[in-house]
Coordinates of C-alpha atoms in Angstrom, one line a residue:
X1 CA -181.6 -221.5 46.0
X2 CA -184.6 -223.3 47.4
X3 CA -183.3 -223.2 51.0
X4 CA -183.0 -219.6 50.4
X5 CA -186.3 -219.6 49.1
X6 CA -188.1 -221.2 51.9
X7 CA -186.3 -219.2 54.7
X8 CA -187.6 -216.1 52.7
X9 CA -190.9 -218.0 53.0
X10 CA -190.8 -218.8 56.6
X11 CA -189.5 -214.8 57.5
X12 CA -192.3 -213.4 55.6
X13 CA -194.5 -216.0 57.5
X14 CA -193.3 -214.8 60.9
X15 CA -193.6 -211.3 60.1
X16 CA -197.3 -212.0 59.8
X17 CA -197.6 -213.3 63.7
X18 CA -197.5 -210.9 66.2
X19 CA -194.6 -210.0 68.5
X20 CA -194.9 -212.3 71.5
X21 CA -195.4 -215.1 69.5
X22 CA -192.8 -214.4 67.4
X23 CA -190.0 -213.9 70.2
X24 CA -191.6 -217.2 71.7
X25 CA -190.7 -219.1 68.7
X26 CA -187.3 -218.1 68.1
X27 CA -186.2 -218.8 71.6
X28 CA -187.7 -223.0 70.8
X29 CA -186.0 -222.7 67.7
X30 CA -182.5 -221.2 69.9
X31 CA -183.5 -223.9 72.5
X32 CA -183.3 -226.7 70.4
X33 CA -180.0 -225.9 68.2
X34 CA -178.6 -225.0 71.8
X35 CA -179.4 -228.6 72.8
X36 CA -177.8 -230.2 69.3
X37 CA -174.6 -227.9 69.8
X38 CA -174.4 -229.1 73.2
X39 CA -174.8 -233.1 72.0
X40 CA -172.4 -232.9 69.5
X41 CA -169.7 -230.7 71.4
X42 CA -168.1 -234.2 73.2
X43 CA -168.5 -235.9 70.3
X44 CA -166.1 -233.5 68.2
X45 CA -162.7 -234.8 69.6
X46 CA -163.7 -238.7 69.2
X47 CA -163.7 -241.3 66.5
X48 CA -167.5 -239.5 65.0
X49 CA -166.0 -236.1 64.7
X50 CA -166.2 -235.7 61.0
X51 CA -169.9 -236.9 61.1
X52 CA -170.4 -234.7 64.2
X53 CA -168.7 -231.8 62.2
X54 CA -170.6 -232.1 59.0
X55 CA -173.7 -232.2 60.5
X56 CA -173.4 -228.9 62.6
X57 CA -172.0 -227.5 59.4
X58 CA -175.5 -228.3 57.6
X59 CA -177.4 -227.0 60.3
X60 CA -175.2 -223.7 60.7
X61 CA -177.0 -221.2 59.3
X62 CA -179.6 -221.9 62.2
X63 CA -176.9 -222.4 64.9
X64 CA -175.5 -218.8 63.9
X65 CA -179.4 -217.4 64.3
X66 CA -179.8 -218.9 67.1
X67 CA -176.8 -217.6 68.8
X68 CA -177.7 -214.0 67.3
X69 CA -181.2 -214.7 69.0
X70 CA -180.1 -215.1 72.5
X71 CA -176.9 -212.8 72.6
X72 CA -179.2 -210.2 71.6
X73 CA -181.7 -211.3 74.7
X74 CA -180.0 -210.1 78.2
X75 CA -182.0 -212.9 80.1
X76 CA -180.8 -215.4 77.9
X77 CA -176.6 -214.7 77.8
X78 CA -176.1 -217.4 79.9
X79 CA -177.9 -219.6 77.3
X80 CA -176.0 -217.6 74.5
X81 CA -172.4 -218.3 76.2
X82 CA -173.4 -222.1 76.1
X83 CA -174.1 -222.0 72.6
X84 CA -170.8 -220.3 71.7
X85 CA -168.4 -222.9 73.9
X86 CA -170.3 -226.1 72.4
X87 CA -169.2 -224.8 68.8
X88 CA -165.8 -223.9 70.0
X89 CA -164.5 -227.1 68.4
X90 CA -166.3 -227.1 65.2
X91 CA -165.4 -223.4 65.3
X92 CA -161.8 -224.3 65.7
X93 CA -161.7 -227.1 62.7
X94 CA -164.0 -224.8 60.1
X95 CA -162.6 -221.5 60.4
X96 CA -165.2 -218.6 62.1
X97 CA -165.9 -214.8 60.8
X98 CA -165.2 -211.6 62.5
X99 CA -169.4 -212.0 63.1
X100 CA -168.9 -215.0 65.4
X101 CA -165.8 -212.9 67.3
X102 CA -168.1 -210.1 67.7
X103 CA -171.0 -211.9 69.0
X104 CA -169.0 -214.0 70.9
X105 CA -167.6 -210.3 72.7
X106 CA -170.9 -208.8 73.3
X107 CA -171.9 -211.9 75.2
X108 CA -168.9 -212.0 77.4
X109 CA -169.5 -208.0 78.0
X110 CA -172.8 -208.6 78.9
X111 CA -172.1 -212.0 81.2
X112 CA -172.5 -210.9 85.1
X113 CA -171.5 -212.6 88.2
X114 CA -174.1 -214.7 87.8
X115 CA -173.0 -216.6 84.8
X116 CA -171.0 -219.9 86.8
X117 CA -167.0 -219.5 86.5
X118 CA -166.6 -222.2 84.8
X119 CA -168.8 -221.3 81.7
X120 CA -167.0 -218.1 82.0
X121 CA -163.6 -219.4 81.9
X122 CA -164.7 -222.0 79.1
X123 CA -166.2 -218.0 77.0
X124 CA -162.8 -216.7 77.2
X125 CA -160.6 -219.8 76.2
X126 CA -163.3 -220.1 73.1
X127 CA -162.7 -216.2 72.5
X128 CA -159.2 -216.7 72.3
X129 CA -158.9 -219.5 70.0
X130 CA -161.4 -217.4 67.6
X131 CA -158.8 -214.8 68.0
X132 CA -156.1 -216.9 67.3
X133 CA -156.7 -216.6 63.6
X134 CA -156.4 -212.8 63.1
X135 CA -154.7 -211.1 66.4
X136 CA -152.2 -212.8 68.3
X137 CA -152.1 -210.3 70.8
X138 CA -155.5 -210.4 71.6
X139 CA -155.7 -214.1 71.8
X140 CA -152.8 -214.0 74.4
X141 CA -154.9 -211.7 76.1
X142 CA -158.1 -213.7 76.1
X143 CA -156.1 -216.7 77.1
X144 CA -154.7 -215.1 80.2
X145 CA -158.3 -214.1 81.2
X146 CA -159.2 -217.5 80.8
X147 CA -156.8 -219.2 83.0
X148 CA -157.3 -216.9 85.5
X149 CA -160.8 -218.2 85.5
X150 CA -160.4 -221.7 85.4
X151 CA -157.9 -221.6 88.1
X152 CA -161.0 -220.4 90.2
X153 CA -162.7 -223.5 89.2
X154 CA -160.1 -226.1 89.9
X155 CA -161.6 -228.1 87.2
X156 CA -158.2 -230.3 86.0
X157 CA -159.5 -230.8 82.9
X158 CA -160.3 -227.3 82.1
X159 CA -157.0 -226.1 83.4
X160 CA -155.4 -228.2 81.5
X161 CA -157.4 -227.4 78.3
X162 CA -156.8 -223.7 78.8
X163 CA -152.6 -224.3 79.7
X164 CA -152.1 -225.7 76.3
X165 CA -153.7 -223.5 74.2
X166 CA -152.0 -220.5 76.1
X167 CA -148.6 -222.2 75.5
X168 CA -149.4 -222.0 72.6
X169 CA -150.2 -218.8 71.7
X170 CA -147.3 -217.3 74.3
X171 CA -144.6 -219.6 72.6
X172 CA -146.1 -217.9 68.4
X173 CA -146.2 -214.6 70.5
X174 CA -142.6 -214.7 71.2
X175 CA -142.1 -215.9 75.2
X176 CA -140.7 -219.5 74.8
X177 CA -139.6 -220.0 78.5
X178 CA -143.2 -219.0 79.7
X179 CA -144.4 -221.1 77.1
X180 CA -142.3 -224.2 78.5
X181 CA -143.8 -223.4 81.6
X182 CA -147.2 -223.4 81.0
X183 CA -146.4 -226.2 79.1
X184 CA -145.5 -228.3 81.9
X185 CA -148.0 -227.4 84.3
X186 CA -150.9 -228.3 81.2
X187 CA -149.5 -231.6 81.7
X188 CA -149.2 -232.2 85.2
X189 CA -153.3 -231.3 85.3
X190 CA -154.0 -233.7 82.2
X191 CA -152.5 -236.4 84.2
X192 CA -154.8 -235.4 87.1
X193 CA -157.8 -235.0 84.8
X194 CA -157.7 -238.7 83.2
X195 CA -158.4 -237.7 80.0
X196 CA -156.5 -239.1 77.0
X197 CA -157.5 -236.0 74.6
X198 CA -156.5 -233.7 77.0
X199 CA -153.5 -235.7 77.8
X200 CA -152.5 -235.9 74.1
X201 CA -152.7 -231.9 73.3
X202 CA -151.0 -231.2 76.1
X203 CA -147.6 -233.3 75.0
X204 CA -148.3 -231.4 71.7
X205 CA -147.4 -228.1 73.5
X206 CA -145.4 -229.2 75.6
X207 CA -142.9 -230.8 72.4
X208 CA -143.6 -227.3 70.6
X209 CA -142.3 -225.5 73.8
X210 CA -139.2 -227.7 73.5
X211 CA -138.8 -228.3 69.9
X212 CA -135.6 -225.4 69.5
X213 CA -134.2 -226.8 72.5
X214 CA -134.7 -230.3 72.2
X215 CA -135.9 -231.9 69.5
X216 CA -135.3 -235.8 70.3
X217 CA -137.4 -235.1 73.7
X218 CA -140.3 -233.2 71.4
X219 CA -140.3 -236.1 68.9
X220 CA -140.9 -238.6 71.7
X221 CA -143.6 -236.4 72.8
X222 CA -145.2 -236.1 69.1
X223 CA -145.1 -240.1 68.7
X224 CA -146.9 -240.7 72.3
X225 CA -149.1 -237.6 71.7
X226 CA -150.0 -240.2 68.2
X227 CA -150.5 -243.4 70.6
X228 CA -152.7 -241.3 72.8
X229 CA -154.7 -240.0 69.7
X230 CA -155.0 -243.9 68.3
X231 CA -156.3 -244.8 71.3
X232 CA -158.8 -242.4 71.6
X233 CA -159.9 -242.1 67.9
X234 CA -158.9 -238.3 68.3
X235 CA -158.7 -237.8 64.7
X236 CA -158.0 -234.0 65.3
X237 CA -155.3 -235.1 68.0
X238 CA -153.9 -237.0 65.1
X239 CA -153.7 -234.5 62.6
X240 CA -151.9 -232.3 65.0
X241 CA -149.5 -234.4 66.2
X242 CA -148.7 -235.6 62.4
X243 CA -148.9 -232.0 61.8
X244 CA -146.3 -230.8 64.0
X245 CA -144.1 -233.8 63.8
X246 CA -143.9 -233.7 60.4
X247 CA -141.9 -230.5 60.6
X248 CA -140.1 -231.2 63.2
X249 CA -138.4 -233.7 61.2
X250 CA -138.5 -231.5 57.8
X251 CA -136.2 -229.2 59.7
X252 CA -134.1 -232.7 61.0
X253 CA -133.8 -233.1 57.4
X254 CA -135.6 -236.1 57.8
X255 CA -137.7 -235.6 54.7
X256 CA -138.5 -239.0 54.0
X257 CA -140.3 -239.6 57.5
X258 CA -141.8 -236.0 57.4
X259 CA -143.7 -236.8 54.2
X260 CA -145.2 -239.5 55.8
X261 CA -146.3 -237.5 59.2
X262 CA -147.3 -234.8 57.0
X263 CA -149.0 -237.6 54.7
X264 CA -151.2 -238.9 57.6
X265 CA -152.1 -235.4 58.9
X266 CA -153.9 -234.8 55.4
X267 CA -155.9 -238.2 55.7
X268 CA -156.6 -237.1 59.1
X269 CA -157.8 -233.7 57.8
X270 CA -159.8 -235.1 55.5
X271 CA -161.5 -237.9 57.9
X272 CA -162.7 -234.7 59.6
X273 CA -163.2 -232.6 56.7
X274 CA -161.4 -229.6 57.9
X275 CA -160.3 -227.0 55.6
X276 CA -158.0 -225.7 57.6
X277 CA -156.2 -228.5 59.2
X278 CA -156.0 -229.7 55.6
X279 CA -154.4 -225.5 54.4
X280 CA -151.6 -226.5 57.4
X281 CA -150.6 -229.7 56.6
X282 CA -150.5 -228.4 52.5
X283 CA -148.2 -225.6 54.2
X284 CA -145.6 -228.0 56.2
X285 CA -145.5 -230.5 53.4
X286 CA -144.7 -227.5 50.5
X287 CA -141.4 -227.6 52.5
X288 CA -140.8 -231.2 52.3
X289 CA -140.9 -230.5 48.7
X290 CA -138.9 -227.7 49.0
X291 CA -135.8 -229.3 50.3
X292 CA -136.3 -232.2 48.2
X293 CA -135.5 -229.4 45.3
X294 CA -138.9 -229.7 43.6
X295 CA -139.7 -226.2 43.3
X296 CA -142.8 -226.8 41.3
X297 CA -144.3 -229.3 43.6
X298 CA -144.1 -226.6 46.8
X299 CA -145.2 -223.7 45.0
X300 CA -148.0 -225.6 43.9
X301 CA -148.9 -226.5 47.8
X302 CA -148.0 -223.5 48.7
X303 CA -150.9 -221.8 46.6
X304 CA -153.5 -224.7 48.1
X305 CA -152.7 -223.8 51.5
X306 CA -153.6 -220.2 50.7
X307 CA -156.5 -220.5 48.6
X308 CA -157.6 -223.1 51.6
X309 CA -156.7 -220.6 54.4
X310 CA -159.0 -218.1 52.3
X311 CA -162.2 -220.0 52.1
X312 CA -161.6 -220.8 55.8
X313 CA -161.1 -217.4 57.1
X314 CA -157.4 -218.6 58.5
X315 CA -155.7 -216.2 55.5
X316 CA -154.2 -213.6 58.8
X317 CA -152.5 -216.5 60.4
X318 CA -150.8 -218.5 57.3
X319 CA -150.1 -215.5 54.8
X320 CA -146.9 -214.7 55.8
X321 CA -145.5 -218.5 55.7
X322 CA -147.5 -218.8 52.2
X323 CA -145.9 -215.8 51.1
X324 CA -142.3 -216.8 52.6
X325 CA -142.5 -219.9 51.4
X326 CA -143.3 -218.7 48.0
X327 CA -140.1 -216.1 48.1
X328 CA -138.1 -219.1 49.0
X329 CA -139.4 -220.5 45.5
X330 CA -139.4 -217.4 43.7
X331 CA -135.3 -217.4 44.8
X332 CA -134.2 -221.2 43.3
X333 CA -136.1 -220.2 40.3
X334 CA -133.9 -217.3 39.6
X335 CA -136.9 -214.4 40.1
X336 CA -134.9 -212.4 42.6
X337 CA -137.1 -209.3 42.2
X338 CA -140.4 -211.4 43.1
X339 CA -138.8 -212.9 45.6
X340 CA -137.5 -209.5 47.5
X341 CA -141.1 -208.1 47.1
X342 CA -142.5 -211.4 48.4
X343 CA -140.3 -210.9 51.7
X344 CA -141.8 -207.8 51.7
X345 CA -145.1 -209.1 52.2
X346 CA -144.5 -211.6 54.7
X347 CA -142.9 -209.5 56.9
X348 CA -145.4 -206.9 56.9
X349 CA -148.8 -209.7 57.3
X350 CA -146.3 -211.1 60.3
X351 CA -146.2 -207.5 62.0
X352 CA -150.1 -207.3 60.9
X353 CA -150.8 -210.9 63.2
X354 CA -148.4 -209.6 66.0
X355 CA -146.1 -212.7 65.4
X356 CA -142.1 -213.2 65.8
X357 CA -140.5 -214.8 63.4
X358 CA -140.3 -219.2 63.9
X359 CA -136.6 -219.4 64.8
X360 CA -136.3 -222.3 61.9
X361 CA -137.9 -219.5 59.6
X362 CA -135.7 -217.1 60.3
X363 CA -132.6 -218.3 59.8
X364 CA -133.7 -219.2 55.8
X365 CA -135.2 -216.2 55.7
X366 CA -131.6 -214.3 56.6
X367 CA -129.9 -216.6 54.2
X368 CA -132.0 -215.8 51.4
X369 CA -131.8 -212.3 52.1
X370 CA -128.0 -212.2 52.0
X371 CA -128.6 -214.0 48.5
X372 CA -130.9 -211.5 47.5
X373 CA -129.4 -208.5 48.2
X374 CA -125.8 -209.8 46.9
X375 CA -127.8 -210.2 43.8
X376 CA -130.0 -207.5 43.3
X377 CA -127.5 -204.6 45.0
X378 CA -129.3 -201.5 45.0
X379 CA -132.1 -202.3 43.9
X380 CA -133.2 -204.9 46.5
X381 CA -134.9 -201.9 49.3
X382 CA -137.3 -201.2 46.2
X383 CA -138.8 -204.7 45.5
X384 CA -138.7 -205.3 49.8
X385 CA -140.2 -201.9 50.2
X386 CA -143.0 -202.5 47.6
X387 CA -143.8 -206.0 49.3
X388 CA -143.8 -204.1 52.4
X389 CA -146.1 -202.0 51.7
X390 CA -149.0 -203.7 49.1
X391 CA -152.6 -202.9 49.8
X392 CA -153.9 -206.5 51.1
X393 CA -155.9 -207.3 47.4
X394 CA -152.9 -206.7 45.7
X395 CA -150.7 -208.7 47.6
X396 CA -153.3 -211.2 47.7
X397 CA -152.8 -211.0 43.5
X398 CA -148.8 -210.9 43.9
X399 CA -148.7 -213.7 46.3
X400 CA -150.8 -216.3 44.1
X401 CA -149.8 -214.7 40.8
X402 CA -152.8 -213.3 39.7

């Protein structure tokens, strides 16, 4: 309240100096939180991050003004389009709005051929990662645009960077092979870049592109992906790796040794103080509890991921497994109507995000809904069909029980 107080203070203040001096000020004030973004960007993938990360976090609210102050300034875009790539990370680890996405759009409509390609390429691979949260589609999209760009550069280490997060998204979009691909050649330029970060997300897409098809070869590529992040002090890198790892080896049936990825990628979380890394990790290690037949224990993680992925803004990307995950529950505790509807809603927030279903997924998903319909008969369509087709509040209610 007294923050809020004082900003009221200082507007009031500012209204009372005239215009010229009042634009002059707010571009010092945009100058210097451009200058603090852009000293703690490199600083957000090394052993500092969560300090890095909790000090742009209480210094936000004037980040965010200051990037409203030079988008809305056409001489100043190029300025603006800095601001926005330096918080890509923090954006990435915190969660960001639909207002960042928008502002982040009207400053790559209004970058001209004078803007360098490489702060281009850098705009479109930070758009897409923003998008990666609510519309798959258009993150693919973005992506696309921003390897085309970086190839122009021939930067290796943005190339790389921009390969692996459009493996990414291509391989949750549905197109594993061009995935793999992309994969491959994110790799080839992190070896050519010298960069053990880079090198480190890189074998993480690279083992996601190759996790259906080979899981022994993406488990080697996890573990040194977790050497490389060690050695670096990636703690990000880490929790990914753990992350990913972890399920790998929950769908192994390796429950035991995916507790303890899934274990470390919460510590690592919380040595960063992300939100939504930590919403993740909850989500892959309510599974491990799953198989391990503690139904209580999972449906309990299941509702921290989502009440996680809600205060980060990340509620579009991990509804559907929170809601999945919870029909699976819903099913070994006997409540076959919840659980139809609660298939119901998963599908229908996957068609929402534009994402197939995770091959793994899928085939519990058609198990369980053999079981239910075999147990329900008739009357199965009704409680799918009224998952399917839940206003988002009320689904939100159904999901968590509310």
């Amino acid at each position: 309240r007294l923050l809020e107080t004082i900003r009221q203070y200082s507007a009031e203040r500012l209204g009372e100096v005239d215009r010229s001096e009042n634009h002059r000020l707010f571009d010092c004030h945009a100058k210097f939180y451009l200058a603090c973004a852009e000293i703690a960007a490199p600083l957000l993938t090394g052993p500092g991050q969560g300090t890095q990360l909790a000090r742009l976090a209480a210094e936000y609210p004037n980040l965010y003004a200051a990037l409203e102050h030079l988008s809305g300034n056409g001489d100043q875009i190029e300025h603006a389009l800095r601001l926005a790539v330096a918080l890509r990370h923090y954006w990435h680890a915190v969660g960001a709005r639909s207002g960042e996405i928008l502002l982040l759009e009207g400053i790559l409509e209004q970058s001209d051929h004078e803007v360098p390609t490489t702060l281009m390429a850098a705009g479109w691979l930070c758009k897409a990662d923003l998008l990666r949260s609510s519309d798959l589609a258009a993150s693919v999209h973005a992506g696309k645009r921003a390897l085309e760009l970086a190839r122009k550069c021939g930067d290796p280490k943005l190339v790389a960077e921009t390969l692996s997060f459009h493996s990414l998204t291509t391989l949750f979009h549905g197109d594993a092979q061009e995935a793999l691909s992309l994969a491959n050649e994110a790799v080839a330029f992190a070896l050519e870049s010298g960069d053990a970060v880079v090198m480190g997300a890189s074998l993480n897409c690279l083992a996601n592109a190759v996790e259906e098809s080979d899981p022994p070869l993406a488990e080697r590529l996890y573990t040194e992906s977790i050497t490389l992040g060690e050695q670096s002090g990636n703690w990000s890198g880490l929790w990914r790796s753990h992350n990913n790892l972890g399920y790998l080896l929950t769908q192994l049936g390796r429950l035991s040794e995916a507790r303890e990825h899934l274990e470390s990628a919460l510590v690592a979380a919380s040595r960063i103080g992300s939100e939504v890394y930590t919403a993740l990790a909850r989500g892959n290690l309510a599974w491990v509890l799953f198989h391990e037949g503690d139904t209580e224990g999972a449906t309990t993680n299941f509702a921290l991921c989502m009440r996680s992925a809600r205060r980060s803004g990340q509620i579009r990307r991990l509804f559907s497994n929170v809601s999945f995950g919870l029909a699976c529950c819903a099913t070994r505790d006997g409540d076959a109507e919840r659980a139809a509807a609660l298939h119901g809603i998963s599908q229908a927030s996957l068609d929402a995000y534009g994402s197939p279903w995770d091959p793994n997924e899928e085939r519990i998903r058609d198990a369980e809904m053999a079981q239910l319909r075999q147990t329900l008969g008739a009357s199965f369509d009704h409680w799918y069909d009224s998952g399917l087709t839940m206003g988002r509040e009320e689904a939100n209610a159904f999901v968590l029980n509310q």
